[in-house]
Coordinates of C-alpha atoms and ligand atoms in Angstrom, one line a residue:
M1 CA 3.0 -36.1 -2.6
S2 CA 6.7 -33.6 -1.9
K3 CA 7.4 -30.3 -2.7
Y4 CA 11.2 -31.7 -2.3
N5 CA 12.2 -32.9 -5.7
L6 CA 14.5 -35.5 -3.9
V7 CA 15.6 -38.2 -6.8
E8 CA 16.5 -41.8 -5.5
V9 CA 20.5 -42.8 -5.4
D10 CA 21.5 -46.4 -6.8
T11 CA 23.6 -46.6 -4.0
L12 CA 25.2 -45.2 -1.2
D13 CA 28.5 -45.9 1.3
F14 CA 30.1 -43.8 2.9
L15 CA 33.3 -43.2 5.5
T16 CA 33.4 -42.3 8.5
I17 CA 36.6 -39.3 8.4
V18 CA 36.6 -38.6 12.1
N19 CA 34.0 -40.6 14.8
D20 CA 34.5 -40.3 18.8
E21 CA 35.0 -44.6 19.2
M22 CA 36.9 -46.2 16.4
D23 CA 37.0 -50.1 16.5
N24 CA 38.6 -51.6 13.6
I25 CA 37.6 -55.1 15.0
S26 CA 33.6 -55.8 15.2
H27 CA 32.6 -57.2 11.7
S28 CA 28.7 -55.2 10.8
P29 CA 26.1 -56.6 13.2
N30 CA 23.3 -57.1 10.0
P31 CA 24.1 -58.5 7.7
A32 CA 21.6 -55.3 5.5
V33 CA 25.2 -53.5 5.8
K34 CA 28.2 -54.0 4.8
A35 CA 31.3 -52.5 6.7
G36 CA 34.8 -53.2 7.4
G37 CA 35.4 -55.9 10.0
S38 CA 38.0 -56.4 9.7
F39 CA 42.0 -55.6 9.7
M40 CA 42.4 -56.4 6.8
H41 CA 40.5 -53.4 5.1
I42 CA 42.8 -50.7 6.8
P43 CA 46.0 -49.9 3.1
L44 CA 49.9 -52.4 3.1
T45 CA 52.4 -50.5 2.0
D46 CA 54.8 -52.5 0.6
V47 CA 58.0 -53.9 2.2
Q48 CA 61.2 -52.9 1.0
N49 CA 63.7 -55.7 1.8
P50 CA 61.0 -58.5 1.6
Q51 CA 64.0 -61.2 3.0
A52 CA 64.4 -59.3 6.5
Y53 CA 60.4 -59.9 7.5
G54 CA 61.1 -64.0 6.0
G55 CA 59.4 -62.8 2.5
A56 CA 56.8 -61.3 3.3
K57 CA 55.6 -58.6 1.4
K58 CA 52.9 -56.1 3.0
Q59 CA 53.1 -54.1 6.2
M60 CA 49.8 -53.2 8.2
R61 CA 51.0 -50.7 9.9
M62 CA 50.0 -48.7 13.3
D63 CA 50.2 -46.3 11.5
N64 CA 47.5 -46.3 9.0
I65 CA 45.3 -46.6 11.5
C66 CA 42.5 -43.7 12.5
C67 CA 42.2 -42.7 15.5
G68 CA 38.9 -41.5 18.0
A69 CA 38.1 -37.8 18.8
H70 CA 35.5 -36.3 19.7
G71 CA 33.5 -35.1 17.1
L72 CA 31.9 -36.2 13.6
S73 CA 32.7 -35.7 9.9
L74 CA 31.2 -38.2 6.7
M75 CA 32.4 -38.5 3.7
I76 CA 29.3 -39.4 1.7
T77 CA 29.0 -40.6 -1.8
V78 CA 26.0 -41.7 -4.2
T79 CA 25.6 -42.5 -7.5
R80 CA 22.4 -42.2 -9.9
G81 CA 23.6 -43.8 -13.5
N82 CA 26.7 -42.6 -14.1
T83 CA 27.0 -40.0 -11.7
K84 CA 28.7 -39.7 -8.7
H85 CA 28.6 -37.0 -5.8
T86 CA 30.5 -37.1 -2.3
L87 CA 28.8 -34.2 1.2
L88 CA 31.0 -33.7 3.3
F89 CA 28.6 -33.6 6.4
D90 CA 30.8 -32.2 9.0
A91 CA 33.8 -32.4 10.0
G92 CA 35.6 -33.1 13.4
P93 CA 36.8 -31.2 16.3
E94 CA 40.1 -30.1 15.8
E95 CA 41.8 -29.6 11.8
E96 CA 44.8 -32.1 12.4
I97 CA 42.1 -35.1 13.5
F98 CA 40.9 -34.6 10.1
E99 CA 44.4 -34.1 8.7
K100 CA 45.2 -37.2 9.8
N101 CA 42.9 -39.4 9.8
A102 CA 41.2 -38.6 6.2
S103 CA 45.4 -39.1 4.8
R104 CA 45.3 -43.2 7.3
L105 CA 42.1 -44.0 4.6
R106 CA 43.5 -42.7 1.3
A107 CA 39.9 -40.4 0.9
D108 CA 38.8 -39.3 -2.5
L109 CA 38.8 -35.9 -1.1
G110 CA 39.4 -34.7 -4.3
S111 CA 35.9 -36.2 -5.2
V112 CA 33.8 -34.0 -2.2
E113 CA 31.6 -31.3 -4.0
H114 CA 30.0 -29.9 -1.6
I115 CA 30.3 -29.1 2.4
H116 CA 27.4 -29.5 4.9
L117 CA 28.0 -28.6 8.3
S118 CA 24.9 -30.0 10.1
H119 CA 25.8 -26.8 13.1
Y120 CA 27.0 -24.4 15.0
H121 CA 29.6 -26.4 17.3
R122 CA 32.8 -26.5 17.5
D123 CA 33.4 -30.5 17.7
H124 CA 32.5 -29.8 13.7
S125 CA 33.7 -27.2 12.8
G126 CA 36.9 -27.2 13.9
G127 CA 39.0 -29.5 11.1
L128 CA 36.0 -27.3 8.3
L129 CA 39.4 -25.0 7.2
K130 CA 41.1 -27.7 7.3
A131 CA 39.4 -29.9 4.8
I132 CA 38.2 -27.7 2.8
R133 CA 41.6 -27.0 1.8
M134 CA 42.2 -30.1 1.6
I135 CA 39.3 -31.3 -0.9
N136 CA 40.7 -28.0 -3.3
S137 CA 43.8 -29.0 -3.3
A138 CA 42.4 -32.6 -4.6
R139 CA 40.4 -31.3 -7.4
P140 CA 40.8 -32.5 -10.4
A141 CA 42.1 -29.3 -12.8
G142 CA 39.8 -27.3 -14.3
A143 CA 36.6 -28.6 -11.2
S144 CA 34.7 -25.5 -9.2
P145 CA 36.0 -25.1 -5.5
V146 CA 34.4 -26.9 -3.3
T147 CA 31.0 -25.2 -1.7
V148 CA 30.2 -24.4 2.0
D149 CA 26.8 -24.7 3.3
L150 CA 26.2 -22.6 6.0
H151 CA 22.8 -22.0 8.2
P152 CA 23.3 -18.0 7.9
N153 CA 22.7 -17.3 12.3
R154 CA 26.0 -18.2 13.0
P155 CA 26.8 -16.8 17.0
E156 CA 30.1 -15.2 17.3
F157 CA 30.6 -18.4 20.3
R158 CA 28.8 -21.3 21.7
G159 CA 28.9 -21.9 25.7
I160 CA 27.8 -23.7 28.4
N161 CA 27.1 -22.2 31.5
A162 CA 28.3 -23.4 34.3
G163 CA 26.5 -22.5 37.8
G164 CA 26.4 -18.9 36.4
L165 CA 30.4 -18.9 34.8
P166 CA 30.0 -19.3 30.8
I167 CA 32.5 -22.0 29.2
T168 CA 32.4 -20.7 25.9
L169 CA 34.3 -23.3 23.1
E170 CA 36.2 -21.7 20.6
A171 CA 35.5 -20.0 17.8
D172 CA 33.4 -21.8 14.8
P173 CA 35.1 -20.6 11.1
T174 CA 33.3 -17.2 9.8
F175 CA 31.9 -17.1 6.9
D176 CA 35.3 -14.5 5.6
E177 CA 37.4 -16.8 7.3
V178 CA 35.7 -19.7 5.1
E179 CA 35.4 -18.0 1.9
R180 CA 39.4 -17.0 2.5
A181 CA 40.7 -21.0 2.8
G182 CA 38.4 -21.4 -1.3
G183 CA 35.4 -22.8 0.3
I184 CA 32.3 -21.3 -1.2
V185 CA 29.8 -20.2 0.8
T186 CA 26.2 -21.0 0.4
K187 CA 23.9 -19.7 2.6
N188 CA 20.9 -21.5 3.6
A189 CA 18.1 -21.0 6.9
D190 CA 15.9 -23.0 4.8
A191 CA 15.3 -26.8 3.2
H192 CA 16.4 -27.6 0.3
T193 CA 18.8 -30.1 -2.5
A194 CA 21.9 -30.2 -3.3
L195 CA 23.8 -32.1 -6.2
D196 CA 21.4 -33.0 -8.8
D197 CA 18.9 -33.5 -5.6
T198 CA 21.4 -36.6 -4.3
F199 CA 20.7 -35.0 -0.9
F200 CA 17.8 -33.3 0.5
I201 CA 19.1 -31.3 4.0
S202 CA 17.0 -29.8 6.0
G203 CA 16.3 -26.4 7.8
E204 CA 14.8 -26.2 10.9
I205 CA 13.6 -28.5 12.9
P206 CA 10.2 -28.3 14.8
R207 CA 10.7 -30.1 18.2
I208 CA 7.6 -32.1 19.0
T209 CA 8.1 -34.5 21.7
P210 CA 8.1 -32.5 25.3
Y211 CA 11.9 -34.8 27.1
E212 CA 14.1 -33.1 23.4
Q213 CA 15.3 -30.3 25.1
G214 CA 18.1 -29.7 23.7
I215 CA 21.1 -28.7 26.2
P216 CA 20.3 -27.9 29.7
G217 CA 22.7 -24.6 30.1
G218 CA 23.2 -24.5 26.2
I219 CA 24.0 -20.8 26.4
R220 CA 25.7 -18.3 23.0
L221 CA 28.0 -15.1 22.9
D222 CA 26.5 -12.8 19.7
K223 CA 28.8 -9.3 20.2
A224 CA 32.5 -9.5 21.8
D225 CA 31.1 -7.6 24.2
G226 CA 27.8 -8.3 24.5
E227 CA 25.9 -10.4 27.5
W228 CA 25.8 -14.2 26.7
Q229 CA 21.7 -15.3 26.3
P230 CA 19.9 -18.7 27.4
D231 CA 20.8 -21.8 23.8
P232 CA 19.2 -24.2 24.8
L233 CA 17.6 -25.7 21.7
I234 CA 20.9 -25.4 19.1
M235 CA 17.4 -24.4 16.3
E236 CA 20.4 -23.7 13.9
E237 CA 20.6 -27.7 13.7
R238 CA 20.3 -29.2 9.8
F239 CA 20.4 -32.9 9.3
T240 CA 21.1 -34.5 5.7
M241 CA 18.5 -36.9 3.6
V242 CA 19.0 -39.6 1.0
N243 CA 16.9 -41.3 -0.4
L244 CA 17.8 -45.3 -1.7
K245 CA 16.8 -46.6 -4.1
G246 CA 14.8 -50.1 -3.1
K247 CA 15.7 -49.1 0.5
G248 CA 14.4 -45.7 1.6
L249 CA 15.5 -42.5 3.5
V250 CA 18.6 -42.3 5.2
L251 CA 18.7 -39.4 7.6
F252 CA 22.5 -37.7 8.6
T253 CA 22.5 -36.9 12.2
G254 CA 25.4 -34.1 13.6
C255 CA 24.5 -34.1 16.7
S256 CA 20.6 -34.5 17.2
H257 CA 19.7 -31.5 19.8
A258 CA 16.5 -31.1 17.9
G259 CA 16.0 -34.6 19.3
V260 CA 17.2 -37.4 16.9
I261 CA 13.3 -37.8 17.1
N262 CA 12.0 -35.0 16.2
A263 CA 14.8 -35.6 13.8
I264 CA 12.6 -38.4 12.1
I265 CA 8.7 -36.7 12.8
H266 CA 10.3 -33.8 9.8
A267 CA 11.9 -36.1 8.4
S268 CA 9.0 -38.1 7.6
E269 CA 6.6 -35.6 6.7
M270 CA 9.1 -34.2 3.9
L271 CA 9.0 -37.4 2.0
P272 CA 5.9 -37.9 3.5
N273 CA 5.6 -41.3 0.6
V274 CA 9.4 -42.6 1.8
P275 CA 9.5 -45.2 4.3
M276 CA 12.3 -44.1 6.8
Y277 CA 15.3 -46.9 6.8
A278 CA 18.5 -45.3 8.6
V279 CA 19.0 -43.3 10.9
V280 CA 22.8 -42.1 11.1
G281 CA 25.3 -40.4 13.1
G282 CA 25.2 -38.1 16.5
Y283 CA 21.9 -38.4 18.2
H284 CA 23.3 -36.9 21.5
L285 CA 22.0 -39.3 24.2
A286 CA 25.5 -40.0 26.4
D287 CA 24.9 -37.4 28.8
A288 CA 21.2 -38.6 28.6
P289 CA 18.5 -39.7 31.8
D290 CA 17.4 -43.4 32.0
E291 CA 13.6 -41.8 30.9
K292 CA 14.7 -39.8 28.5
I293 CA 16.9 -43.0 26.6
Q294 CA 13.8 -44.7 27.1
K295 CA 11.8 -42.9 25.5
T296 CA 13.6 -42.9 22.4
V297 CA 14.0 -46.5 22.1
S298 CA 9.7 -46.4 22.6
D299 CA 9.9 -43.6 19.5
F300 CA 12.6 -45.7 17.8
Q301 CA 9.7 -48.6 17.7
D302 CA 7.3 -46.1 17.1
L303 CA 8.8 -44.6 14.4
S304 CA 10.3 -47.9 12.4
P305 CA 13.7 -46.7 10.6
K306 CA 15.2 -50.6 9.4
I307 CA 18.0 -49.8 10.8
L308 CA 20.1 -47.0 13.6
M309 CA 23.7 -46.4 13.0
P310 CA 24.7 -44.3 16.3
G311 CA 28.4 -43.2 16.7
H312 CA 29.2 -39.9 17.9
C313 CA 27.0 -37.7 21.1
S314 CA 25.1 -41.2 21.3
G315 CA 26.2 -42.9 23.8
W316 CA 27.2 -47.1 25.3
R317 CA 23.5 -46.7 27.0
F318 CA 21.7 -46.1 23.8
K319 CA 23.5 -48.4 22.7
N320 CA 23.3 -51.0 24.3
A321 CA 19.6 -50.4 25.4
W322 CA 18.5 -50.3 21.7
D323 CA 20.1 -53.9 21.0
R324 CA 18.6 -56.0 24.6
V325 CA 15.1 -54.9 21.9
N326 CA 16.0 -55.0 18.6
P327 CA 19.4 -57.0 18.8
G328 CA 21.2 -57.6 16.4
G329 CA 19.4 -55.1 14.7
M330 CA 21.6 -52.2 14.8
V331 CA 25.5 -51.3 13.6
P332 CA 27.5 -48.6 15.6
V333 CA 29.5 -46.6 13.5
F334 CA 33.3 -46.1 13.6
A335 CA 36.3 -43.6 12.5
G336 CA 38.0 -45.3 10.2
Q337 CA 34.9 -47.2 8.6
R338 CA 33.2 -47.2 5.3
Y339 CA 29.4 -48.5 5.6
T340 CA 28.0 -49.7 2.7
L341 CA 23.3 -49.1 2.2
Ligands
LIG401 FE1 28.5 -33.5 18.4

């Protein structure tokens, strides 16, 4: 029995607002997942003078197509009976790309009630303040501002140790900045549910597998006049999960610094009686040694989630390796696509 009352939802779809790769042509190779797979899902605009275009009344404009960017932002919508809830999982690396892609997709940002930031890395938080402002200005009259679910342990800066020299990322938005942008900050280190128990947001993910060791050379700074500290494990990373009726758990992982296999193990411990159905997001295997990729493939085979949906930092080498052992089962995630599971 789980102590978390994660209720089943009837439907689940998500819109990929930001992702490293985009591909508007490939269709979903797995019939269990519906995806765009055609240029025809791109919003069309009206032609003002059809006679000048041989009678064509609609135009497909290139400036209605999303752009790829290093980062992740997924707008996840579930329904349960007559209720519908939308959660924004991460906000991509910069404000401009979030605004550009959300606008080009005609994303219904006013439906977003809750934002979950998976961890403090700028490729997930850089668009956050813009996302909050866009969501709040699109919220229906009288609706409460968007809630922003953050881990309390925010570093001042995150970085990478390059042969003894610290290289810093841009700072993640502060709690004050989130509030000034109009977000209602809720700080959570522990697992909980959100939006009428339709979403599960994890606490700390235990590190079980011997080969998932985080980011080599990862560092953090907690005071501007302090010293950079080793921080390969990014312990504040959290995942989001949904229980889709008749199918099972759908796990959304931001960057999998905890290890994507560790995330699945923890998710299954939280909801032990529900099978793992799909794993969506960044697996962080793009820079992994071949041996780690092979161990991950092998553990995926043992844990047997039905559908892998790698995106962001997963890397083409893992996707290639997985497709060889499970041809046609994987549905890679691309920017600008809506996926229905
Ligand atoms: Fe990332």
